[in-house]
Coordinates of C-alpha atoms and ligand atoms in Angstrom, one line a residue:
X1 CA 93.8 113.7 73.7
X2 CA 97.2 112.6 72.5
X3 CA 97.5 108.9 72.0
X4 CA 99.7 107.2 74.6
X5 CA 102.3 104.5 73.9
X6 CA 101.9 101.0 75.3
X7 CA 101.4 101.8 79.0
X8 CA 101.4 98.3 80.6
X9 CA 105.3 98.0 80.7
X10 CA 105.3 97.1 84.4
X11 CA 102.9 94.2 84.0
X12 CA 99.9 93.3 86.2
X13 CA 99.5 92.0 89.7
X14 CA 96.9 90.8 92.2
X15 CA 96.9 90.5 95.9
X16 CA 95.2 90.4 99.3
X17 CA 93.1 87.3 98.6
X18 CA 89.9 87.0 100.5
X19 CA 87.3 84.2 100.1
X20 CA 85.1 86.5 97.9
X21 CA 87.7 88.7 96.1
X22 CA 91.1 90.1 95.4
X23 CA 92.8 93.3 94.5
X24 CA 93.9 93.8 90.9
X25 CA 96.8 96.1 90.1
X26 CA 98.5 97.8 87.2
X27 CA 100.2 101.1 86.5
X28 CA 100.2 103.1 83.3
X29 CA 103.8 103.9 82.5
X30 CA 104.8 104.1 78.8
X31 CA 108.2 105.5 79.8
X32 CA 108.7 103.9 83.3
X33 CA 112.3 105.1 83.9
X34 CA 111.6 108.7 83.0
X35 CA 108.8 109.6 85.4
X36 CA 106.3 107.2 83.8
X37 CA 105.7 109.1 80.6
X38 CA 101.9 109.7 81.1
X39 CA 100.2 113.1 80.5
X40 CA 99.3 114.9 83.7
X41 CA 95.6 113.9 83.5
X42 CA 93.4 111.0 84.7
X43 CA 92.7 108.0 82.5
X44 CA 89.8 105.6 82.6
X45 CA 91.2 102.0 82.7
X46 CA 88.9 99.1 82.0
X47 CA 89.5 95.8 83.9
X48 CA 88.1 92.4 83.0
X49 CA 88.1 89.2 85.1
X50 CA 87.1 85.8 83.8
X51 CA 87.3 82.1 84.7
X52 CA 89.5 81.3 81.7
X53 CA 92.1 83.2 79.8
X54 CA 90.0 83.5 76.6
X55 CA 87.8 86.2 78.3
X56 CA 84.9 85.1 76.1
X57 CA 82.6 85.2 79.2
X58 CA 83.4 87.8 81.8
X59 CA 82.8 87.1 85.4
X60 CA 83.3 90.8 86.4
X61 CA 84.4 94.0 84.7
X62 CA 84.5 97.7 85.3
X63 CA 86.3 100.9 84.9
X64 CA 88.6 102.6 87.3
X65 CA 90.4 105.9 87.2
X66 CA 94.2 106.1 87.1
X67 CA 95.2 109.4 88.6
X68 CA 98.5 111.3 88.1
X69 CA 98.8 111.8 91.9
X70 CA 99.1 108.0 92.3
X71 CA 101.6 107.6 89.4
X72 CA 98.6 106.3 87.3
X73 CA 98.5 103.1 89.3
X74 CA 95.2 101.4 89.9
X75 CA 94.0 99.1 92.7
X76 CA 90.7 97.4 91.8
X77 CA 88.8 95.8 94.7
X78 CA 86.9 92.9 93.1
X79 CA 84.3 91.1 95.3
X80 CA 81.5 88.7 94.8
X81 CA 83.8 85.9 93.6
X82 CA 83.8 82.2 94.6
X83 CA 86.2 81.0 97.2
X84 CA 89.3 78.9 96.4
X85 CA 88.8 79.7 92.7
X86 CA 91.3 80.6 89.9
X87 CA 90.5 83.7 87.8
X88 CA 92.2 85.5 85.0
X89 CA 92.3 89.3 84.5
X90 CA 93.6 92.0 82.2
X91 CA 93.4 95.7 81.7
X92 CA 92.6 98.0 78.7
X93 CA 93.2 101.7 78.1
X94 CA 93.3 103.8 74.9
X95 CA 93.3 100.7 72.6
X96 CA 96.1 98.9 74.5
X97 CA 95.6 95.6 76.4
X98 CA 97.8 94.4 79.2
X99 CA 99.2 90.9 79.6
X100 CA 96.9 88.4 81.4
X101 CA 97.3 87.7 85.1
X102 CA 96.2 84.7 87.0
X103 CA 94.9 85.0 90.5
X104 CA 93.1 82.9 93.1
X105 CA 90.6 83.7 95.9
X106 CA 91.2 82.5 99.5
X107 CA 89.5 79.5 100.9
X108 CA 86.1 79.8 102.6
X109 CA 86.3 79.9 106.4
X110 CA 85.0 76.3 106.6
X111 CA 87.5 75.0 104.0
X112 CA 89.9 72.2 104.8
X113 CA 91.6 72.4 101.4
X114 CA 95.4 72.2 101.5
X115 CA 97.4 75.4 100.7
X116 CA 100.6 76.1 98.9
X117 CA 102.4 79.3 100.0
X118 CA 105.6 80.5 98.4
X119 CA 107.9 82.9 100.4
X120 CA 110.4 85.3 98.9
X121 CA 112.5 88.2 100.3
X122 CA 115.5 90.4 99.6
X123 CA 115.8 91.1 95.8
X124 CA 118.7 93.5 95.4
X125 CA 118.6 94.3 91.7
X126 CA 122.3 95.0 91.4
X127 CA 123.2 91.6 92.9
X128 CA 121.8 89.4 90.3
X129 CA 119.0 88.1 88.0
X130 CA 115.6 87.3 89.4
X131 CA 115.7 83.7 88.0
X132 CA 114.3 82.4 91.2
X133 CA 111.0 84.1 90.4
X134 CA 110.8 82.3 87.1
X135 CA 110.8 79.1 89.0
X136 CA 108.6 80.4 91.7
X137 CA 106.0 81.4 89.1
X138 CA 105.9 77.8 87.9
X139 CA 105.2 76.4 91.4
X140 CA 101.5 77.0 91.2
X141 CA 101.2 78.7 94.6
X142 CA 97.9 79.7 96.1
X143 CA 99.6 82.8 97.5
X144 CA 103.0 84.4 97.4
X145 CA 104.4 86.1 100.5
X146 CA 107.1 88.8 100.1
X147 CA 108.7 89.4 103.5
X148 CA 110.7 92.6 102.8
X149 CA 113.5 94.3 100.8
X150 CA 111.4 94.3 97.7
X151 CA 113.7 97.2 96.5
X152 CA 117.0 98.5 97.9
X153 CA 117.2 102.2 98.2
X154 CA 121.0 102.5 97.7
X155 CA 122.5 104.7 95.0
X156 CA 125.3 103.7 92.7
X157 CA 128.6 103.9 94.6
X158 CA 130.9 106.8 93.5
X159 CA 133.9 104.5 93.7
X160 CA 133.8 102.3 90.6
X161 CA 135.6 99.5 92.5
X162 CA 132.4 99.2 94.7
X163 CA 130.1 99.4 91.7
X164 CA 131.0 96.1 90.0
X165 CA 127.6 94.6 90.2
X166 CA 125.8 92.0 88.1
X167 CA 123.2 94.6 87.1
X168 CA 124.6 98.1 88.0
X169 CA 122.3 101.0 88.5
X170 CA 122.7 103.9 86.1
X171 CA 125.5 106.3 86.8
X172 CA 123.3 109.1 88.1
X173 CA 121.4 106.9 90.5
X174 CA 121.5 108.4 94.0
X175 CA 120.1 106.8 97.2
X176 CA 116.3 107.1 97.0
X177 CA 114.8 109.7 99.2
X178 CA 112.1 111.4 97.1
X179 CA 108.9 110.1 95.7
X180 CA 110.2 110.4 92.1
X181 CA 113.3 108.4 93.0
X182 CA 111.5 105.6 94.8
X183 CA 109.0 105.4 91.9
X184 CA 111.8 105.0 89.4
X185 CA 113.4 102.3 91.6
X186 CA 110.2 100.3 91.7
X187 CA 109.8 100.7 87.9
X188 CA 113.4 99.4 87.4
X189 CA 112.6 96.3 89.4
X190 CA 109.2 95.8 87.8
X191 CA 110.6 95.8 84.3
X192 CA 112.2 92.5 85.1
X193 CA 110.3 89.7 83.2
X194 CA 110.8 87.1 85.9
X195 CA 109.4 89.3 88.6
X196 CA 106.5 90.2 86.3
X197 CA 105.8 86.5 85.7
X198 CA 105.7 85.9 89.5
X199 CA 103.2 88.7 89.9
X200 CA 101.1 87.4 87.1
X201 CA 101.0 83.9 88.5
X202 CA 99.3 84.3 91.9
X203 CA 98.1 86.8 94.4
X204 CA 100.7 88.4 96.6
X205 CA 100.8 89.6 100.2
X206 CA 103.8 91.9 100.9
X207 CA 105.2 93.4 104.0
X208 CA 108.2 95.8 103.8
X209 CA 111.4 95.6 105.8
X210 CA 113.9 98.4 106.0
X211 CA 115.3 98.8 102.5
X212 CA 111.9 99.9 101.1
X213 CA 112.7 103.1 103.0
X214 CA 116.4 103.1 104.3
X215 CA 118.8 100.6 105.8
X216 CA 118.0 99.6 109.4
X217 CA 115.4 102.3 110.1
X218 CA 113.1 102.3 113.1
X219 CA 110.8 104.9 114.5
X220 CA 113.3 107.7 114.3
X221 CA 113.4 107.8 110.5
X222 CA 112.9 111.0 108.5
X223 CA 109.1 111.0 108.2
X224 CA 109.0 112.8 104.9
X225 CA 111.3 110.2 103.4
X226 CA 109.3 107.3 104.9
X227 CA 106.0 108.8 103.5
X228 CA 107.5 109.0 100.0
X229 CA 108.8 105.5 100.3
X230 CA 105.4 104.1 101.5
X231 CA 103.6 106.0 98.8
X232 CA 105.8 104.5 96.1
X233 CA 105.5 101.0 97.7
X234 CA 101.7 101.3 97.7
X235 CA 101.7 102.5 94.1
X236 CA 103.6 99.4 92.9
X237 CA 101.9 96.6 94.9
X238 CA 98.4 95.2 95.1
X239 CA 97.4 96.5 98.6
X240 CA 93.9 96.5 99.9
X241 CA 94.5 99.5 102.2
X242 CA 95.9 103.0 101.1
X243 CA 98.6 104.8 103.0
X244 CA 97.4 107.2 105.7
X245 CA 98.6 110.8 106.2
X246 CA 101.6 109.8 108.2
X247 CA 101.7 106.0 108.4
X248 CA 100.6 102.9 106.5
X249 CA 98.9 99.9 107.9
X250 CA 100.9 96.8 106.9
X251 CA 100.0 94.5 109.8
X252 CA 97.0 92.3 108.8
X253 CA 95.2 89.1 109.4
X254 CA 94.5 86.9 106.4
X255 CA 92.6 83.7 107.3
X256 CA 93.0 80.9 104.8
X257 CA 90.2 78.5 105.7
X258 CA 90.5 76.2 108.6
X259 CA 94.1 75.3 107.6
X260 CA 96.0 78.5 108.1
X261 CA 95.5 81.7 110.1
X262 CA 98.0 84.1 108.5
X263 CA 99.2 87.1 110.5
X264 CA 101.5 89.7 108.9
X265 CA 103.4 91.9 111.4
X266 CA 105.2 95.2 110.9
X267 CA 108.6 95.2 112.6
X268 CA 109.7 98.7 111.5
X269 CA 107.1 101.4 111.8
X270 CA 106.3 101.3 115.5
X271 CA 109.5 99.9 117.2
X272 CA 111.0 101.7 120.1
X273 CA 113.9 100.5 122.3
X274 CA 112.8 97.3 123.9
X275 CA 109.5 97.1 122.0
X276 CA 109.6 95.6 118.5
X277 CA 105.9 96.0 117.5
X278 CA 104.6 99.0 119.5
X279 CA 101.8 98.7 122.1
X280 CA 98.8 98.7 119.7
X281 CA 100.2 96.2 117.3
X282 CA 101.3 94.0 120.2
X283 CA 97.8 93.9 121.6
X284 CA 96.3 93.1 118.2
X285 CA 98.8 90.3 117.5
X286 CA 98.6 88.7 121.0
X287 CA 94.8 88.7 120.7
X288 CA 94.9 87.2 117.3
X289 CA 97.4 84.5 118.4
X290 CA 95.3 83.6 121.5
X291 CA 92.1 83.5 119.4
X292 CA 93.5 81.5 116.5
X293 CA 91.6 78.2 115.9
X294 CA 93.1 77.2 112.5
X295 CA 95.1 74.0 112.2
X296 CA 98.3 76.2 111.7
X297 CA 98.9 79.7 113.0
X298 CA 101.5 81.4 110.8
X299 CA 103.3 84.6 111.7
X300 CA 104.9 86.1 108.6
X301 CA 107.3 89.0 109.3
X302 CA 110.6 90.1 107.9
X303 CA 113.2 89.3 110.7
X304 CA 114.9 86.2 112.0
X305 CA 112.8 85.3 115.0
X306 CA 114.7 82.5 116.8
X307 CA 117.6 83.5 119.2
X308 CA 121.0 83.3 117.7
X309 CA 124.5 82.9 119.2
X310 CA 126.1 85.4 118.7
X311 CA 122.9 87.6 118.9
X312 CA 121.9 90.0 116.1
X313 CA 121.4 93.7 116.9
X314 CA 118.7 94.6 114.3
X315 CA 116.5 91.6 114.9
X316 CA 114.3 89.9 117.5
X317 CA 117.4 89.2 119.6
X318 CA 117.4 92.9 120.6
X319 CA 113.7 92.6 121.6
X320 CA 113.5 89.5 123.8
X321 CA 110.5 90.7 125.8
X322 CA 108.5 91.2 122.6
X323 CA 109.5 87.7 121.4
X324 CA 108.6 85.9 124.6
X325 CA 105.1 87.6 124.7
X326 CA 104.5 86.2 121.2
X327 CA 105.7 82.7 122.1
X328 CA 103.5 82.7 125.3
X329 CA 100.4 83.7 123.3
X330 CA 101.0 81.4 120.3
X331 CA 99.1 78.1 120.0
X332 CA 101.0 74.8 119.7
X333 CA 100.8 74.6 115.9
X334 CA 102.8 77.8 115.4
X335 CA 105.0 78.6 112.4
X336 CA 107.1 81.7 111.9
X337 CA 108.0 82.6 108.3
X338 CA 110.8 85.2 107.9
X339 CA 113.6 86.5 105.6
X340 CA 116.1 89.3 105.8
X341 CA 119.3 87.4 106.4
X342 CA 119.9 86.3 102.7
X343 CA 120.5 82.6 103.7
X344 CA 118.1 79.8 104.4
X345 CA 117.7 78.6 108.0
X346 CA 115.2 76.5 110.0
X347 CA 114.7 76.8 113.8
X348 CA 113.0 75.1 116.6
X349 CA 111.3 77.6 118.9
X350 CA 110.0 77.4 122.5
X351 CA 106.7 77.0 120.8
X352 CA 106.5 76.0 117.1
X353 CA 109.1 76.3 114.4
X354 CA 110.6 78.9 112.1
X355 CA 111.4 78.7 108.4
X356 CA 113.7 81.5 107.2
X357 CA 113.6 82.1 103.4
X358 CA 116.8 83.0 101.7
X359 CA 117.2 86.0 99.3
X360 CA 116.0 86.1 95.7
X361 CA 119.3 87.8 94.8
X362 CA 120.8 89.8 97.7
X363 CA 124.4 88.8 98.6
X364 CA 124.7 86.9 101.9
X365 CA 126.8 87.9 104.9
X366 CA 129.6 85.6 106.1
X367 CA 128.3 82.8 108.3
X368 CA 130.5 81.2 110.9
X369 CA 131.4 77.5 110.2
X370 CA 130.2 76.6 113.6
X371 CA 126.9 78.4 113.4
X372 CA 124.8 75.2 113.6
X373 CA 127.0 73.7 116.4
X374 CA 126.7 76.9 118.5
X375 CA 122.9 77.0 118.0
X376 CA 121.5 73.5 118.5
X377 CA 117.9 74.8 118.0
X378 CA 118.9 75.8 114.4
X379 CA 118.3 72.6 112.3
X380 CA 119.3 73.8 108.9
X381 CA 121.4 76.2 106.9
X382 CA 121.9 76.7 103.2
X383 CA 123.9 79.5 101.6
X384 CA 122.3 79.7 98.1
X385 CA 119.8 82.2 96.8
X386 CA 116.2 81.1 96.2
X387 CA 112.8 81.0 98.0
X388 CA 110.7 78.5 99.9
X389 CA 107.4 76.7 99.4
X390 CA 105.2 75.8 102.3
X391 CA 102.5 73.2 102.0
X392 CA 99.9 73.3 104.7
X393 CA 97.1 70.8 105.2
X394 CA 94.9 69.6 108.1
X395 CA 97.5 66.7 108.4
X396 CA 100.9 68.4 108.1
X397 CA 103.0 71.5 107.4
X398 CA 106.0 70.9 105.2
X399 CA 108.5 73.3 103.6
X400 CA 110.7 72.9 100.6
X401 CA 113.8 75.1 100.4
X402 CA 114.3 75.9 96.7
X403 CA 117.7 77.2 95.6
X404 CA 119.1 78.5 92.3
X405 CA 122.7 77.6 91.5
X406 CA 123.7 81.1 90.6
X407 CA 122.3 84.7 90.0
X408 CA 125.2 86.4 88.3
X409 CA 123.8 85.3 84.9
X410 CA 120.4 84.3 83.7
X411 CA 119.1 80.7 83.3
X412 CA 120.0 79.0 86.6
X413 CA 118.2 75.7 87.2
X414 CA 116.3 75.3 90.5
X415 CA 116.7 72.5 93.0
X416 CA 115.5 71.5 96.4
X417 CA 118.1 71.9 99.1
X418 CA 116.0 70.3 101.8
X419 CA 112.5 69.6 103.0
X420 CA 111.1 69.7 106.5
X421 CA 107.9 68.9 108.4
X422 CA 106.8 70.9 111.4
X423 CA 106.0 68.5 114.3
X424 CA 105.1 70.6 117.4
X425 CA 108.2 72.6 118.1
X426 CA 110.5 70.0 116.3
X427 CA 111.8 70.0 112.8
X428 CA 111.6 66.6 111.0
X429 CA 113.7 66.4 107.9
X430 CA 112.0 64.7 104.9
X431 CA 114.2 62.5 102.8
X432 CA 114.3 63.8 99.2
Ligands
FE2_501 FE1 117.8 92.2 102.6

């Protein structure tokens, strides 16, 4: 067998933390922007997990098979681990060793340990540098949520005047519609060192929005295109569940001890006019909300949840019946986390509060000067790029809005634009 070049160019990742295990991810891609560069055969990949990064004493190890049909990606289900514990992991193949990743298991069901959850969304490569991820990786989060637009499917505009981006795509880049094109787009993003650092820092939970497939899609999307898009999404992220024949299960419940019941909802795949989540997902979500006994019930999903004046057409404003069902079923300590709008916001809901994370890089839309005045339930706006960090404990739920000063060149410092505490359905600003 021909020797392969260094194949771990896209880094490592972990995700889907459970009290006894995580998913470990990597992909073999010596030539990531030209189809991956692997021979069309399967490779045995060794994985190792340890309590410290010297790997002198392994907690767990094994071999998994990287198949050409999955773009030589691997998803290793590790179990039998201790809850709320940090582990380090790496991969080996054909004499090559990957970088080391750090991960953490979820708390045990009885745990009252506080949690630190980072939230990111909307990282259009062309719009800037992923500096926010460098800072996010240093936050020491227990888990990182990505709430959609992990890639953007757009091609390079033919009109050069429209193509003056911070990091332009290559000239031949068309809008993604095939598996090969989506794979290459993920590879481009994952070559970014700051994004790789964030994946190597903590386990992720991701839920796609529209641009992982195509702008503003709903149930009427081209199913061949969606299948290719979901397949590439799966191949590049540490999911626990594989894509099915025609669909992929993104909605899921991730309990984090007694402190947080985390629910991830899919706002794209099942929507029909008037129904944001589809009947099956709605039943599932309402049951989970009604049955939630954790100190904080957190709904993480891509789209701005609170009403807005003027209303938005591709968001919950167009699905008021779905929204009120959720608010009626939600317990009092209810928190919505969202993204999509490329600016940071905070909102007081009929029940609970919402924290909207800004974009990592994607350019923001124009926002009316009187947006807060016209929407008294919106308690905060900030127009920078960045992310947010939520701190949840049995006593309180607070959020820090982190912003970077610029994304058009590397090296931006990070600062805290504001901090809030959730008190019932009120936002309490914390003096910095
Ligand atoms: Fe976006």
